[in-house]
Amino acid sequence: GENVEQHPSTLSVQEGDSAVIKCTYSDSASNYFPWYKQELGKRPQLIIDIRSNVGEKKDQRIAVTLNKTAKHFSLHITETQPEDSAVYFCAANSGGSNYKLTFGKGTLLTVNP
Amino acid sequence: NAGVTQTPKFQVLKTGQSMTLQCAQDMNHEYMSWYRQDPGMGLRLIHYSVGAGITDQGEVPNGYNVSRSTTEDFPLRLLSAAPSQTSVYFCASSLDFTGANVLTFGAGSRLTVL
């Protein structure tokens, strides 16, 4: 099955700096890579996703890049703000007809004012 | 729309007791799933369903049962609770699962097994 590795497990930045979280996956047939944000005590919510026919996608201060050859994808947050502090999860689907989304173990991002 | 509703929000069980975590969605979503979240382990898939009457195992199915008699409801049953099942449980649904659909999560159910 799919295996998703996520690094780093914790990340601390100063407000206004950029943050980068990286994930690798094992299933070469995976073609959907979402990122979820979970604030303390809340439910995970999708912030951005990318499909395998696209190399990069941006949404305001958030961007995701995908390298299918190397089987890794990354989340980039620019101009970080204290409200960006949360746990971020990457995920990848299993290829073919397998209805499973496998999550990484998460990155705790702390943005210091 | 209420989205995905989970009950109860908190539950304490003794080892060996049974219970059911309820999940309901009012979005006419075909796909429903249960995840457990443990510190440092991310979200792990327990069971999922792609429609009424159809269920399958995820990554960590042992100790849990599910059924899907209606499109709206997807309960998770613990038949004989163990301390290793202490966790936060999330139900999530999506319109379908072509492999690229957004999951809508419930608020979570925190379960403690003593």
Tab-separated table of C-alpha atoms in Angstrom:
chain	number	residue	atom	x	y	z
A	1	GLY	CA	0.000	0.000	0.000
A	2	GLU	CA	0.837	3.674	-0.055
A	3	ASN	CA	3.412	5.053	2.407
A	4	VAL	CA	3.657	8.801	3.003
A	5	GLU	CA	6.601	10.311	4.841
A	6	GLN	CA	6.388	13.919	6.077
A	7	HIS	CA	9.169	16.215	7.302
A	8	PRO	CA	9.827	18.036	9.520
A	9	SER	CA	7.639	16.941	12.424
A	10	THR	CA	7.918	20.394	13.997
A	11	LEU	CA	8.743	23.763	12.439
A	12	SER	CA	9.108	27.111	14.150
A	13	VAL	CA	9.374	30.346	12.147
A	14	GLN	CA	9.186	34.059	12.760
A	15	GLU	CA	6.165	35.948	11.523
A	16	GLY	CA	6.721	37.023	7.950
A	17	ASP	CA	9.157	34.214	7.142
A	18	SER	CA	8.410	31.366	4.757
A	19	ALA	CA	7.696	27.770	5.791
A	20	VAL	CA	8.238	24.630	3.743
A	21	ILE	CA	6.931	21.156	4.545
A	22	LYS	CA	7.979	18.168	2.455
A	23	CYS	CA	6.382	14.796	1.785
A	24	THR	CA	7.386	11.706	-0.128
A	25	TYR	CA	5.142	8.887	-1.292
A	26	SER	CA	5.728	5.341	-2.433
A	27	ASP	CA	2.895	4.426	-4.832
A	28	SER	CA	3.844	5.543	-8.332
A	29	ALA	CA	0.171	5.300	-9.345
A	30	SER	CA	-0.897	7.988	-6.843
A	31	ASN	CA	-2.347	10.982	-8.625
A	32	TYR	CA	-3.941	13.200	-5.963
A	33	PHE	CA	-2.079	15.021	-3.200
A	34	PRO	CA	-4.071	17.155	-0.739
A	35	TRP	CA	-2.885	19.171	2.233
A	36	TYR	CA	-5.002	19.531	5.362
A	37	LYS	CA	-4.654	22.044	8.201
A	38	GLN	CA	-5.752	21.189	11.716
A	39	GLU	CA	-5.915	23.890	14.350
A	40	LEU	CA	-5.701	22.866	17.983
A	41	GLY	CA	-8.826	20.973	19.019
A	42	LYS	CA	-10.442	21.340	15.598
A	43	ARG	CA	-11.135	19.089	12.648
A	44	PRO	CA	-8.774	18.821	9.650
A	45	GLN	CA	-9.696	21.060	6.730
A	46	LEU	CA	-8.395	21.064	3.186
A	47	ILE	CA	-6.217	24.048	2.322
A	48	ILE	CA	-4.898	23.081	-1.104
A	49	ASP	CA	-4.544	20.061	-3.331
A	50	ILE	CA	-2.738	19.124	-6.520
A	51	ARG	CA	-3.262	16.493	-9.177
A	52	SER	CA	-0.509	14.643	-10.961
A	53	ASN	CA	-0.975	16.448	-14.244
A	54	VAL	CA	0.084	19.714	-12.598
A	55	GLY	CA	3.540	20.637	-11.273
A	56	GLU	CA	2.605	23.618	-9.115
A	57	LYS	CA	-0.500	25.266	-7.736
A	58	LYS	CA	-0.868	28.529	-5.834
A	59	ASP	CA	-3.584	30.038	-3.699
A	60	GLN	CA	-2.590	33.414	-2.274
A	61	ARG	CA	0.196	32.744	0.276
A	62	ILE	CA	0.045	28.965	-0.116
A	63	ALA	CA	1.607	26.899	-2.887
A	64	VAL	CA	2.165	23.221	-3.502
A	65	THR	CA	4.756	21.694	-5.829
A	66	LEU	CA	4.843	18.135	-7.127
A	67	ASN	CA	7.734	16.139	-8.544
A	68	LYS	CA	6.308	12.870	-9.820
A	69	THR	CA	9.661	11.526	-10.948
A	70	ALA	CA	11.101	11.853	-7.449
A	71	LYS	CA	7.725	11.075	-5.807
A	72	HIS	CA	7.717	14.065	-3.542
A	73	PHE	CA	5.552	17.125	-3.009
A	74	SER	CA	5.898	20.181	-0.830
A	75	LEU	CA	3.786	22.859	0.830
A	76	HIS	CA	5.088	26.411	0.791
A	77	ILE	CA	3.622	29.141	2.985
A	78	THR	CA	4.924	32.662	2.434
A	79	GLU	CA	4.604	35.698	4.700
A	80	THR	CA	3.569	33.504	7.610
A	81	GLN	CA	1.143	34.861	10.186
A	82	PRO	CA	0.363	33.683	13.744
A	83	GLU	CA	-2.946	32.242	12.513
A	84	ASP	CA	-0.967	29.871	10.277
A	85	SER	CA	0.094	28.044	13.465
A	86	ALA	CA	-1.426	24.560	13.249
A	87	VAL	CA	-0.663	20.957	12.366
A	88	TYR	CA	-0.390	20.351	8.621
A	89	PHE	CA	-0.945	16.949	7.047
A	90	CYS	CA	-0.016	15.862	3.567
A	91	ALA	CA	-1.782	12.918	1.948
A	92	ALA	CA	-1.743	10.802	-1.166
A	93	ASN	CA	-4.342	8.560	-2.688
A	94	SER	CA	-3.695	4.973	-3.634
A	95	GLY	CA	-3.556	4.444	-7.345
A	96	GLY	CA	-6.050	2.551	-9.418
A	97	SER	CA	-9.422	1.763	-7.871
A	98	ASN	CA	-8.252	1.723	-4.273
A	99	TYR	CA	-10.421	4.120	-2.279
A	100	LYS	CA	-7.850	5.064	0.313
A	101	LEU	CA	-6.219	8.332	1.255
A	102	THR	CA	-2.990	7.880	3.235
A	103	PHE	CA	-1.846	10.731	5.473
A	104	GLY	CA	1.591	11.749	6.635
A	105	LYS	CA	2.223	12.012	10.372
A	106	GLY	CA	1.866	15.767	10.414
A	107	THR	CA	3.978	18.884	10.941
A	108	LEU	CA	3.371	21.218	13.867
A	109	LEU	CA	4.004	24.729	12.552
A	110	THR	CA	4.484	27.497	15.082
A	111	VAL	CA	4.634	31.093	13.853
A	112	ASN	CA	6.168	33.364	16.466
A	113	PRO	CA	4.999	37.005	16.521
B	1	ASN	CA	-26.620	21.688	5.976
B	2	ALA	CA	-25.095	20.351	9.176
B	3	GLY	CA	-22.247	18.656	7.274
B	4	VAL	CA	-20.770	15.665	9.110
B	5	THR	CA	-22.100	15.122	12.629
B	6	GLN	CA	-20.393	12.831	15.130
B	7	THR	CA	-21.658	11.707	18.495
B	8	PRO	CA	-20.626	11.494	21.238
B	9	LYS	CA	-17.872	14.129	21.475
B	10	PHE	CA	-16.348	12.475	24.526
B	11	GLN	CA	-16.624	8.956	25.937
B	12	VAL	CA	-14.884	6.999	28.687
B	13	LEU	CA	-15.088	3.216	28.584
B	14	LYS	CA	-13.760	0.391	30.672
B	15	THR	CA	-11.762	-2.383	29.047
B	16	GLY	CA	-14.103	-4.931	27.505
B	17	GLN	CA	-17.093	-2.631	27.147
B	18	SER	CA	-18.704	-2.069	23.785
B	19	MET	CA	-19.943	1.112	22.192
B	20	THR	CA	-20.881	2.723	18.912
B	21	LEU	CA	-19.606	6.020	17.549
B	22	GLN	CA	-22.250	7.617	15.372
B	23	CYS	CA	-21.598	9.507	12.145
B	24	ALA	CA	-24.201	11.141	9.955
B	25	GLN	CA	-23.932	13.408	6.925
B	26	ASP	CA	-26.630	15.371	5.124
B	27	MET	CA	-24.720	16.161	1.925
B	28	ASN	CA	-25.731	13.038	-0.008
B	29	HIS	CA	-22.109	11.909	-0.027
B	30	GLU	CA	-21.473	8.404	-1.319
B	31	TYR	CA	-18.087	7.967	0.335
B	32	MET	CA	-17.700	7.821	4.128
B	33	SER	CA	-14.744	6.835	6.251
B	34	TRP	CA	-13.431	6.575	9.792
B	35	TYR	CA	-9.957	7.680	10.864
B	36	ARG	CA	-8.219	7.549	14.197
B	37	GLN	CA	-5.731	10.193	15.246
B	38	ASP	CA	-3.002	9.435	17.754
B	39	PRO	CA	-0.136	11.745	18.784
B	40	GLY	CA	2.693	11.547	16.272
B	41	MET	CA	0.826	9.045	14.084
B	42	GLY	CA	-1.225	11.268	11.833
B	43	LEU	CA	-4.608	10.114	10.608
B	44	ARG	CA	-4.986	6.392	9.991
B	45	LEU	CA	-7.871	4.912	8.030
B	46	ILE	CA	-9.951	2.337	9.929
B	47	HIS	CA	-12.825	1.495	7.554
B	48	TYR	CA	-14.510	3.127	4.620
B	49	SER	CA	-17.650	2.820	2.532
B	50	VAL	CA	-18.299	3.753	-1.077
B	51	GLY	CA	-22.068	3.467	-0.806
B	52	ALA	CA	-24.941	1.891	1.111
B	53	GLY	CA	-24.244	-1.778	1.745
B	54	ILE	CA	-20.565	-1.525	0.724
B	55	THR	CA	-17.750	-1.342	3.264
B	56	ASP	CA	-14.075	-2.232	3.283
B	57	GLN	CA	-11.076	-2.225	5.577
B	58	GLY	CA	-8.518	0.501	5.854
B	59	GLU	CA	-5.076	0.499	7.419
B	60	VAL	CA	-6.037	-0.322	11.045
B	61	PRO	CA	-9.368	-2.243	11.022
B	62	ASN	CA	-8.789	-4.722	13.863
B	63	GLY	CA	-11.173	-4.297	16.797
B	64	TYR	CA	-13.686	-2.226	14.819
B	65	ASN	CA	-16.820	-3.034	12.844
B	66	VAL	CA	-18.828	-0.846	10.502
B	67	SER	CA	-22.022	-1.048	8.499
B	68	ARG	CA	-23.690	1.245	5.969
B	69	SER	CA	-27.425	0.634	5.808
B	70	THR	CA	-28.224	4.141	4.553
B	71	THR	CA	-26.355	6.775	2.577
B	72	GLU	CA	-26.474	9.155	5.545
B	73	ASP	CA	-25.153	7.017	8.408
B	74	PHE	CA	-21.876	5.188	8.998
B	75	PRO	CA	-21.525	3.977	12.611
B	76	LEU	CA	-18.276	2.606	14.027
B	77	ARG	CA	-18.592	-0.194	16.577
B	78	LEU	CA	-16.078	-1.226	19.185
B	79	LEU	CA	-17.106	-4.707	20.316
B	80	SER	CA	-14.662	-5.111	23.232
B	81	ALA	CA	-12.761	-1.920	23.962
B	82	ALA	CA	-9.036	-2.039	24.734
B	83	PRO	CA	-6.730	0.706	26.088
B	84	SER	CA	-4.973	0.725	22.680
B	85	GLN	CA	-8.195	2.115	21.213
B	86	THR	CA	-7.864	5.307	23.243
B	87	SER	CA	-7.780	7.913	20.505
B	88	VAL	CA	-9.591	10.710	18.732
B	89	TYR	CA	-11.861	9.372	16.015
B	90	PHE	CA	-12.847	11.356	12.939
B	91	CYS	CA	-15.560	10.520	10.470
B	92	ALA	CA	-15.079	11.995	6.995
B	93	SER	CA	-17.133	11.981	3.820
B	94	SER	CA	-16.866	13.054	0.218
B	95	LEU	CA	-19.254	13.270	-2.709
B	96	ASP	CA	-17.700	10.182	-4.218
B	97	PHE	CA	-14.193	8.794	-4.363
B	98	THR	CA	-12.668	8.935	-7.749
B	99	GLY	CA	-9.446	9.320	-5.810
B	100	ALA	CA	-9.422	13.088	-5.941
B	101	ASN	CA	-12.219	14.418	-3.819
B	102	VAL	CA	-12.197	16.707	-0.815
B	103	LEU	CA	-12.909	15.038	2.506
B	104	THR	CA	-15.258	16.824	4.897
B	105	PHE	CA	-14.443	15.868	8.477
B	106	GLY	CA	-16.678	15.715	11.510
B	107	ALA	CA	-15.669	17.456	14.744
B	108	GLY	CA	-14.196	14.287	16.224
B	109	SER	CA	-14.966	11.932	19.110
B	110	ARG	CA	-12.447	11.583	21.916
B	111	LEU	CA	-12.497	8.078	23.371
B	112	THR	CA	-10.657	6.979	26.507
B	113	VAL	CA	-10.486	3.301	27.434
B	114	LEU	CA	-9.426	2.584	31.010
